[in-house]
Amino acid sequence: RLDIGYVWMILFVTLSFGLIGFADDYSKVTKNDNYSGLSARLRLLIGFVIAGIAAAWATYLHPEELQNQLAIPVISGLLNLGILFVPFAMIVIVGAANAVNLTDGLDGLAIMPAMIAAGSLGVIAYAVGRTDFTEYLGINYVPGTGEILIFAAALIGGGLGFLWYNAPPAAVFMGDTGSLALGGALGAI
């Protein structure tokens, strides 16, 4: 459903981080030099700006009683981060994007863990978006998050397609375009 703000926020982060990776990959390919891409500082700066927009957007989308709150799953409690929520969310999103980028390799090292994480996060988002599940599990209800499962399932399907064409001899490579987009999506979810 395209009327759910969470879906648009995750798409924004995914596409934006993908564009950062594309700019880096394009620079490396056109200059035929692996070291001529975007500088690490510039990539981090742009990533933090995008993550800041997404974190503020997520805060706006959350119900008022859950704004700036961090859910702690084991004790089913909420930790009020206040103004630290946005910087915390920025670190999570940029950290996830760069973690997947570092894990990426020619043999599909990043895609399997990313698919497992997407499946897990998608199921959690679905459960949090249903009142009957949240009442039974004793967790907080966040309306509209069930649609994130559809995005996560599409990410898993794309990952399976990538694995198919990445089997030896590899026909496609993920590069920074794919790994930063994938990590950004996971961080945003």
C-alpha positions as a printed NumPy array, in Angstrom:
array([[  0.   ,   0.   ,   0.   ],
       [  1.498,   3.256,  -1.118],
       [ -0.456,   5.291,   1.419],
       [  1.783,   4.032,   4.242],
       [  4.53 ,   6.505,   5.152],
       [  6.908,   3.815,   6.413],
       [  7.07 ,   2.265,   2.953],
       [  7.997,   5.616,   1.384],
       [ 10.604,   6.296,   4.076],
       [ 12.279,   2.921,   3.481],
       [ 12.143,   3.407,  -0.298],
       [ 13.702,   6.863,   0.118],
       [ 16.592,   5.468,   2.156],
       [ 17.094,   2.514,  -0.197],
       [ 17.159,   4.637,  -3.348],
       [ 19.279,   7.374,  -1.783],
       [ 21.943,   5.002,  -0.514],
       [ 21.819,   3.219,  -3.864],
       [ 22.554,   6.551,  -5.562],
       [ 25.555,   7.12 ,  -3.279],
       [ 26.86 ,   3.688,  -4.249],
       [ 26.122,   4.305,  -7.929],
       [ 28.049,   7.577,  -7.909],
       [ 30.995,   5.788,  -6.317],
       [ 30.827,   2.809,  -8.703],
       [ 30.36 ,   5.038, -11.757],
       [ 33.378,   7.119, -10.828],
       [ 35.495,   3.994, -10.402],
       [ 34.371,   2.47 , -13.715],
       [ 34.701,   5.61 , -15.846],
       [ 38.134,   6.451, -14.466],
       [ 39.174,   2.77 , -14.579],
       [ 40.659,   3.113, -11.092],
       [ 39.391,   1.396,  -7.929],
       [ 40.585,   4.28 ,  -5.756],
       [ 38.996,   7.187,  -7.63 ],
       [ 35.458,   6.863,  -6.224],
       [ 33.815,   9.164,  -3.712],
       [ 35.838,   9.834,  -0.593],
       [ 34.84 ,   7.987,   2.571],
       [ 34.1  ,  11.266,   4.346],
       [ 31.778,  12.453,   1.578],
       [ 29.953,   9.113,   1.5  ],
       [ 29.485,   9.199,   5.281],
       [ 28.371,  12.835,   5.235],
       [ 25.737,  12.218,   2.56 ],
       [ 24.696,   9.008,   4.324],
       [ 24.196,  10.81 ,   7.639],
       [ 22.137,  13.543,   5.945],
       [ 19.877,  10.932,   4.343],
       [ 19.649,   8.994,   7.608],
       [ 18.798,  12.189,   9.501],
       [ 15.918,  12.91 ,   7.144],
       [ 14.692,   9.324,   7.489],
       [ 14.996,   9.347,  11.29 ],
       [ 13.024,  12.578,  11.579],
       [ 10.468,  11.163,   9.132],
       [ 10.127,   7.977,  11.215],
       [  9.645,  10.056,  14.36 ],
       [  6.864,  11.961,  12.624],
       [  5.207,   8.717,  11.45 ],
       [  5.223,   7.02 ,  14.844],
       [  2.146,   7.346,  17.053],
       [  2.571,  10.159,  19.576],
       [  3.038,   7.816,  22.539],
       [  5.889,   6.019,  20.721],
       [  7.763,   9.02 ,  19.335],
       [ 11.44 ,   9.091,  20.334],
       [ 11.016,   5.727,  22.069],
       [ 13.316,   2.728,  21.674],
       [ 11.557,  -0.612,  22.185],
       [ 13.49 ,  -3.096,  24.276],
       [ 12.19 ,  -6.537,  23.266],
       [ 13.253,  -8.716,  26.198],
       [ 11.537,  -6.668,  28.881],
       [  8.794,  -5.33 ,  26.587],
       [  9.626,  -1.827,  27.662],
       [ 10.293,   1.509,  26.072],
       [ 13.351,   3.662,  26.57 ],
       [ 12.684,   7.35 ,  25.942],
       [ 15.684,   8.647,  23.999],
       [ 14.214,  12.127,  23.598],
       [ 16.32 ,  14.244,  21.263],
       [ 18.891,  11.426,  21.036],
       [ 16.481,   9.269,  19.006],
       [ 17.357,  10.906,  15.702],
       [ 21.162,  10.611,  16.127],
       [ 20.748,   7.016,  17.344],
       [ 18.612,   6.132,  14.302],
       [ 21.13 ,   7.863,  12.024],
       [ 23.942,   5.701,  13.407],
       [ 21.832,   2.554,  12.96 ],
       [ 20.994,   3.335,   9.323],
       [ 24.492,   4.438,   8.275],
       [ 26.046,   1.615,  10.291],
       [ 23.854,  -1.007,   8.624],
       [ 24.587,   0.39 ,   5.161],
       [ 28.321,   0.326,   5.709],
       [ 28.239,  -3.07 ,   7.42 ],
       [ 26.635,  -4.647,   4.359],
       [ 29.076,  -2.76 ,   2.126],
       [ 32.033,  -4.149,   4.064],
       [ 30.579,  -7.673,   4.027],
       [ 29.981,  -7.626,   0.273],
       [ 32.254,  -9.776,  -1.794],
       [ 32.383, -11.356,  -5.219],
       [ 30.865, -14.605,  -3.975],
       [ 27.651, -13.266,  -2.472],
       [ 28.897, -12.883,   1.085],
       [ 26.489, -10.061,   1.863],
       [ 23.296, -11.284,   0.237],
       [ 22.511, -14.316,   2.405],
       [ 22.854, -12.521,   5.762],
       [ 20.906,  -9.589,   4.308],
       [ 18.102, -11.893,   3.16 ],
       [ 17.934, -13.546,   6.595],
       [ 17.89 , -10.154,   8.311],
       [ 15.214,  -8.863,   5.902],
       [ 13.026, -11.889,   6.591],
       [ 13.406, -11.516,  10.349],
       [ 12.797,  -7.774,  10.337],
       [  9.83 ,  -8.2  ,   7.98 ],
       [  8.157, -10.703,  10.305],
       [  8.75 ,  -8.412,  13.29 ],
       [  7.33 ,  -5.438,  11.382],
       [  4.276,  -7.511,  10.429],
       [  3.709,  -8.59 ,  14.03 ],
       [  4.071,  -5.023,  15.323],
       [  1.537,  -3.85 ,  12.727],
       [ -1.248,  -6.191,  13.896],
       [ -3.268,  -5.461,  17.002],
       [ -4.001,  -9.127,  17.742],
       [ -0.297, -10.058,  17.636],
       [  0.768,  -7.061,  19.712],
       [ -1.811,  -7.822,  22.402],
       [ -0.767, -11.468,  22.551],
       [  2.97 , -10.739,  22.554],
       [  2.715,  -7.727,  24.863],
       [  4.463,  -5.367,  22.448],
       [  3.546,  -1.926,  21.164],
       [  1.239,  -1.569,  18.171],
       [  2.529,   0.621,  15.337],
       [ -0.122,   1.047,  12.635],
       [  0.981,   0.493,   9.05 ],
       [  4.191,  -1.403,   9.709],
       [  2.727,  -4.659,   8.415],
       [  3.313,  -3.352,   4.894],
       [  7.048,  -3.441,   5.527],
       [  6.849,  -7.242,   5.209],
       [  5.998,  -6.8  ,   1.52 ],
       [  9.132,  -4.699,   1.032],
       [ 11.218,  -7.27 ,   2.938],
       [  9.779, -10.093,   0.82 ],
       [ 10.671,  -8.186,  -2.359],
       [ 14.18 ,  -7.715,  -0.998],
       [ 14.447, -11.469,  -0.391],
       [ 13.132, -12.211,  -3.897],
       [ 15.642,  -9.811,  -5.414],
       [ 18.354, -11.485,  -3.353],
       [ 17.391, -14.895,  -4.697],
       [ 17.567, -13.532,  -8.244],
       [ 20.974, -12.054,  -7.484],
       [ 22.195, -15.412,  -6.174],
       [ 20.937, -17.161,  -9.312],
       [ 22.915, -14.887, -11.617],
       [ 25.88 , -14.669,  -9.241],
       [ 26.542, -18.413,  -9.34 ],
       [ 29.884, -19.278, -10.966],
       [ 30.654, -17.889, -13.443],
       [ 29.158, -14.718, -11.991],
       [ 27.162, -12.647, -14.455],
       [ 26.402,  -9.763, -12.076],
       [ 28.164,  -8.088,  -9.188],
       [ 26.558,  -6.136,  -6.379],
       [ 29.067,  -3.327,  -6.031],
       [ 28.54 ,  -0.353,  -3.775],
       [ 25.244,   0.402,  -5.513],
       [ 23.644,  -2.787,  -4.293],
       [ 25.377,  -3.178,  -0.957],
       [ 24.727,   0.373,   0.263],
       [ 21.093,   0.223,  -0.892],
       [ 20.606,  -3.146,   0.775],
       [ 22.207,  -2.041,   4.027],
       [ 20.315,   1.248,   4.03 ],
       [ 17.047,  -0.641,   3.582],
       [ 17.845,  -2.967,   6.476],
       [ 18.796,  -0.05 ,   8.706],
       [ 15.616,   1.819,   7.808],
       [ 13.422,  -1.222,   8.445]])
